[in-house]
Coordinates of C-alpha atoms in Angstrom, one line a residue:
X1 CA 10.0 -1.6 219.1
X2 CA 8.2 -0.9 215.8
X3 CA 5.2 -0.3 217.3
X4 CA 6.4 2.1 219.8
X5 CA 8.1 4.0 217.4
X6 CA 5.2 4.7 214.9
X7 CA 2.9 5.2 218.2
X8 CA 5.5 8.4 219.0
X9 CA 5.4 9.5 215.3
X10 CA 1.6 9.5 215.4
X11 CA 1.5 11.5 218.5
X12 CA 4.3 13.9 217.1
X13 CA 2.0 14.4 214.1
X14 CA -1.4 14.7 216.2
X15 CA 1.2 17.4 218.0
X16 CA 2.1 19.5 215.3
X17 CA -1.2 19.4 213.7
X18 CA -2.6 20.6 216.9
X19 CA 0.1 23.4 216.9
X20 CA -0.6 24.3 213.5
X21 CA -4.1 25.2 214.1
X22 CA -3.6 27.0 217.1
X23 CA -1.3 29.1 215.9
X24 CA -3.5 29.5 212.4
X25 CA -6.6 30.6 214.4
X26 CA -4.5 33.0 216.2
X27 CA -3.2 34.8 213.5
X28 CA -7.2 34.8 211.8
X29 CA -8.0 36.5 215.3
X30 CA -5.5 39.0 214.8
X31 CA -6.2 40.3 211.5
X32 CA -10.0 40.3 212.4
X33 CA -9.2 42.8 214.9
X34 CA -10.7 46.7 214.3
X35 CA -7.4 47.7 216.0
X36 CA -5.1 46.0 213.2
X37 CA -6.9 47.0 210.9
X38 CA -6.8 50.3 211.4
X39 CA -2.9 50.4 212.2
X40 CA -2.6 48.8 208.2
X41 CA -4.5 51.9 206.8
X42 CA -2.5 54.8 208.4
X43 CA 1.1 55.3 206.6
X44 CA 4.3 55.6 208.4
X45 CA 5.8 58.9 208.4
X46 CA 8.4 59.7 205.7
X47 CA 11.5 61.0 207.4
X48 CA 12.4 64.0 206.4
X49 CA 16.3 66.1 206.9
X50 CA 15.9 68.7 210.0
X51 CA 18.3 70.3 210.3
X52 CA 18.4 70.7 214.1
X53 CA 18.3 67.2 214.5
X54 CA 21.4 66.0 216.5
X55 CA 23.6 67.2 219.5
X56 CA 25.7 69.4 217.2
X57 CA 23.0 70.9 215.6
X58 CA 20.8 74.1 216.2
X59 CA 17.2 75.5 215.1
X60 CA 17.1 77.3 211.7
X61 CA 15.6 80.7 213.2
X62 CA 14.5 82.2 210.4
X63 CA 12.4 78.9 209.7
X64 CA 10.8 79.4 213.3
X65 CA 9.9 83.2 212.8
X66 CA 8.1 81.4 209.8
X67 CA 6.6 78.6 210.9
X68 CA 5.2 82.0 214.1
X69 CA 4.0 83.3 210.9
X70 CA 2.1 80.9 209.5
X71 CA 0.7 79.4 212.9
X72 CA -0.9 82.8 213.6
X73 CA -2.2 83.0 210.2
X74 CA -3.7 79.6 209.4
X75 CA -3.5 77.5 212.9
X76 CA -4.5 79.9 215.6
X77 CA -8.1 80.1 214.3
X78 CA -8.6 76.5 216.0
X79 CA -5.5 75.5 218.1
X80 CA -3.9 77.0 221.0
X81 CA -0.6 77.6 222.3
X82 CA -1.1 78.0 226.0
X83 CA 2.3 77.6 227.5
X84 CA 3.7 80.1 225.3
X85 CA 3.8 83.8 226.4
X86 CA 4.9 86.9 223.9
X87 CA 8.2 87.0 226.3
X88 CA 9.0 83.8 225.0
X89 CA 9.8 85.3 221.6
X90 CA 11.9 87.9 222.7
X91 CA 15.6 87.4 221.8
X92 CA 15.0 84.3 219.3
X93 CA 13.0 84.6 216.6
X94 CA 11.3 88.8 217.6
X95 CA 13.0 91.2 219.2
X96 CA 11.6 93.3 222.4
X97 CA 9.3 95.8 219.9
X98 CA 8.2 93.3 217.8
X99 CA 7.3 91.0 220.7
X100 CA 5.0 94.0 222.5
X101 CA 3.3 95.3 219.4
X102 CA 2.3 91.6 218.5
X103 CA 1.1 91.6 221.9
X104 CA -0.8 95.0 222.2
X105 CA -2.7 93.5 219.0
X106 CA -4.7 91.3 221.5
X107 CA -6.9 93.1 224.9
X108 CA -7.1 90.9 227.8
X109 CA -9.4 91.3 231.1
X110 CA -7.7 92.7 233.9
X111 CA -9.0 94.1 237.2
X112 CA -10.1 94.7 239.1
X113 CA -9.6 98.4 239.3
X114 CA -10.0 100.6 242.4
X115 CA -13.8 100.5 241.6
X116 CA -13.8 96.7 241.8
X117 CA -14.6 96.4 238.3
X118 CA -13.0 94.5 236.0
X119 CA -11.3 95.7 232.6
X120 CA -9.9 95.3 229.2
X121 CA -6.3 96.1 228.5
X122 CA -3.9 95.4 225.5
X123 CA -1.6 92.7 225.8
X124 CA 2.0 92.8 227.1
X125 CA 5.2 90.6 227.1
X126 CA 4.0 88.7 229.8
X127 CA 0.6 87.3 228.5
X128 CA 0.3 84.0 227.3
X129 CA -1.3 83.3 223.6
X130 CA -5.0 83.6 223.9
X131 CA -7.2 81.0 223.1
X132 CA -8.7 80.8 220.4
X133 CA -12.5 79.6 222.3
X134 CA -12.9 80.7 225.5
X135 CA -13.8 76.5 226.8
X136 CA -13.4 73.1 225.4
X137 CA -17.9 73.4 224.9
X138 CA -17.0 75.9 222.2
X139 CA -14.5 74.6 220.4
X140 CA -16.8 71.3 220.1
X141 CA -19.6 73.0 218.8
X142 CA -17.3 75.3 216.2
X143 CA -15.8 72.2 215.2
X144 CA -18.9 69.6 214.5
X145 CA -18.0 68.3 217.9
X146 CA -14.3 68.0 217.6
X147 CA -11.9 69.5 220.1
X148 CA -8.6 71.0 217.9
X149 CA -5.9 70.1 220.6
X150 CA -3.0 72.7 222.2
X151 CA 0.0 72.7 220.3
X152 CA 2.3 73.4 222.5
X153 CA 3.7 69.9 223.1
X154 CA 2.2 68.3 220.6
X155 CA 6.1 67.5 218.4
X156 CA 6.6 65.7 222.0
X157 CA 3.1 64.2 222.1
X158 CA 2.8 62.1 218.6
X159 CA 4.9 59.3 218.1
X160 CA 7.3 60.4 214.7
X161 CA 7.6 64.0 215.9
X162 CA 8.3 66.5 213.4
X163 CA 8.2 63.7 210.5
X164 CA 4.8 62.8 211.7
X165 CA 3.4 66.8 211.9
X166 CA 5.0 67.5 208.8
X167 CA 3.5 64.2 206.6
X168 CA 0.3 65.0 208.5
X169 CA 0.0 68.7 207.2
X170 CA 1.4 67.9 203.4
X171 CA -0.8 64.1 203.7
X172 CA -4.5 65.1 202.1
X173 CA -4.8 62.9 199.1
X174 CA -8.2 62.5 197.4
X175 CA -10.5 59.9 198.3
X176 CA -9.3 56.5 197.2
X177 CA -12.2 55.0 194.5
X178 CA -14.2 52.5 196.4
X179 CA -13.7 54.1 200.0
X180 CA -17.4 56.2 200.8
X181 CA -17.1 59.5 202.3
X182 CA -17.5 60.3 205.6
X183 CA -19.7 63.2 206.9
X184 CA -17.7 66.0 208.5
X185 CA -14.2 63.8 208.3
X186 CA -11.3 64.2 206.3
X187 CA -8.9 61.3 204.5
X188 CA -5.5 61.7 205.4
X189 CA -3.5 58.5 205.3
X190 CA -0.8 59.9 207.8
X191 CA -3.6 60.0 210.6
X192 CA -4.7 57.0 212.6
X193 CA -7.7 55.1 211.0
X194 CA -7.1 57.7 207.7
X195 CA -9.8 60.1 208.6
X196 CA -9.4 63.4 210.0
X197 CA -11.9 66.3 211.3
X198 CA -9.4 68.9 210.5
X199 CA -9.5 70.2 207.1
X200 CA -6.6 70.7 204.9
X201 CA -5.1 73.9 206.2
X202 CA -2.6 75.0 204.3
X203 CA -2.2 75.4 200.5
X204 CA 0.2 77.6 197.7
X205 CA 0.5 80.9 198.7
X206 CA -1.3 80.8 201.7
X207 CA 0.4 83.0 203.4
X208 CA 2.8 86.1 202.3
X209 CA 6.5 86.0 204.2
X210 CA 7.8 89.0 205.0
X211 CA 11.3 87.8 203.9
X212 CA 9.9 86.6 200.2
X213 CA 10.6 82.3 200.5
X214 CA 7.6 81.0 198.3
X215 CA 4.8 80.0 200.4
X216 CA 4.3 76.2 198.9
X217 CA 2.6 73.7 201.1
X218 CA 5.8 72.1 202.2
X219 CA 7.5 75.4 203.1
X220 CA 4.8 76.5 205.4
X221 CA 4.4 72.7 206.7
X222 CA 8.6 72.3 207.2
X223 CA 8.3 76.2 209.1
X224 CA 5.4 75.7 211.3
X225 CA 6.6 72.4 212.9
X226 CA 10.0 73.9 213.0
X227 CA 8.5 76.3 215.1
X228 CA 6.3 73.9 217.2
X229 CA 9.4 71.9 217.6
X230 CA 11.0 75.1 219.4
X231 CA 8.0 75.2 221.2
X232 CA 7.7 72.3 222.6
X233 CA 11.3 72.4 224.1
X234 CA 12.7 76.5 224.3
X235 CA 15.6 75.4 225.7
X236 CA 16.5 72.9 222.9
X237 CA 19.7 74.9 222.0
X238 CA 20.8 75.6 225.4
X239 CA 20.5 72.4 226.7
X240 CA 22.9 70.7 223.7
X241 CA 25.2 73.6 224.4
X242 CA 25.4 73.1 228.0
X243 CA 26.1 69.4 227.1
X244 CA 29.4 70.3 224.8
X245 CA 30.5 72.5 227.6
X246 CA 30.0 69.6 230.5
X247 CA 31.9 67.3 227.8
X248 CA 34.9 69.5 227.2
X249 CA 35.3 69.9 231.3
X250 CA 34.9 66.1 231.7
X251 CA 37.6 65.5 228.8
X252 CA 39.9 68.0 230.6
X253 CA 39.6 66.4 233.5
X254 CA 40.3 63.0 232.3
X255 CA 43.9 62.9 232.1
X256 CA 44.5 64.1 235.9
X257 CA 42.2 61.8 237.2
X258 CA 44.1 58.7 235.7
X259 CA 47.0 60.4 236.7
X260 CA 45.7 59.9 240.3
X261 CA 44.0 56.8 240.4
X262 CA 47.2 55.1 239.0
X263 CA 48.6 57.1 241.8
X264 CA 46.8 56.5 244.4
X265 CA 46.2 52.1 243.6
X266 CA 50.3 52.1 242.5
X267 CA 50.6 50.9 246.5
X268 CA 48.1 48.6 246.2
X269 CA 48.7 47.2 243.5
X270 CA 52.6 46.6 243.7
X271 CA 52.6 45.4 247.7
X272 CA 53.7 42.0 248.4
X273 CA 51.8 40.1 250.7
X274 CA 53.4 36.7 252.1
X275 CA 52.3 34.0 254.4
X276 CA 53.9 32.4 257.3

């Protein structure tokens, strides 16, 4: 019985040891991985307070005519909007003149005219954004070989949201000591593997608002995902107000139908049923 008993521990030990350096060499394997590593340099995204965040709560509007502002300023030089068309703006942050003088600013190519030719013509409500490159091989080549990407989804696109746009545009620090530089990239801890081909777009006073706010860095960074954040979803505001109206019918209507079902299962529920 002895014997049997210290053969059992000796297995159970052989076991665990076994266990021990399976599970050791596993985790070596997992921090030698380029894709772990990379995760541990980028920083989490600091959340900040929007204030349209939740089902009660609606866009700041002002912040959106903004955050217009400073995307056509800073951002359109590279990025592109192309599912937004001047119509779009009309009735929420611009109204109708606003909207078709910012649109007669651009010429677009029509045609073609009775001659069969094509031509230029100024813009009008319902043109979308232009481009800023006219294909993908010119953006590369502006951009060292980098293709800026549409904005136009992109708060829905990037796990984090707004948080992550937001800690992304305010994120530039200076190279850490000990970390080279890298030809034609950027370090911005908020980004994936810390470097970044974009430069740091926005600083103090870059732009001028019409309605005097101080342009500081996290001003223009809180308006211009503001705004992308409307882009990305128009209908934001509608769609949570649709949802309190279809709530306030389906509370109404609460009371009458458990008035009727206690109505209608009172028979069944209160029959007798006997055996014979």
């Amino acid at each position: 019985m002895f014997l049997f008993n210290k053969t059992k521990q000796t297995r159970l030990s052989s076991t665990a040891l076994l266990t021990s350096a399976v599970v050791g060499g596993a985790v070596l394997l997992l921090q030698n991985k380029p894709e772990a590593k990379n995760s541990s340099e980028q920083l989490h995204s600091t959340p900040q307070p929007w204030p349209h965040n939740g089902p009660w709560n609606s866009l700041d509007y002002n912040s959106v005519r903004r955050g217009f502002h400073v995307f056509k300023s800073v951002c359109a030089s590279c990025h592109s909007v192309e599912l937004l068309s001047y119509r779009h703006f009309v009735g929420v942050f611009m109204t109708e003149q606003e909207a078709k003088a910012l649109a007669a600013e651009s010429t677009f190519i029509d045609g073609p005219d009775d001659e069969g030719e094509m031509y230029e013509r100024p813009g009008k409500l319902t043109d979308y954004i232009p481009k800023p490159y006219a294909n993908e091989k010119a953006a590369r080549f502006t951009n060292n070989g980098a293709l800026p990407p549409d904005l136009s989804l992109m708060v829905k696109a990037r796990h984090g949201a707004e948080d992550y746009l937001y800690n992304l545009l305010t994120g530039y620090r200076p190279l850490p000591a000990g970390i080279p530089p890298r030809e034609g990239l950027h370090y911005n801890p908020y980004f994936p593997g810390a470097w970044i081909a974009m430069a740091q777009a926005l600083h103090n006073d870059g732009v001028e608002y019409e309605d005097g706010t101080p342009a500081t860095i996290s001003q223009m960074a809180k308006d211009v995902t503001t705004f992308l954040s409307w882009a990305a979803e128009p209908k934001q505001d509608e769609r949570k107000l649709l949802g309190l109206k279809a709530m306030f019918v389906l509370a109404l209507s609460l009371a009458p139908a458990l008035y009727w079902k206690r109505m209608k299962w009172s028979v069944v529920k209160n029959r007798k049923i006997t055996f014979h």
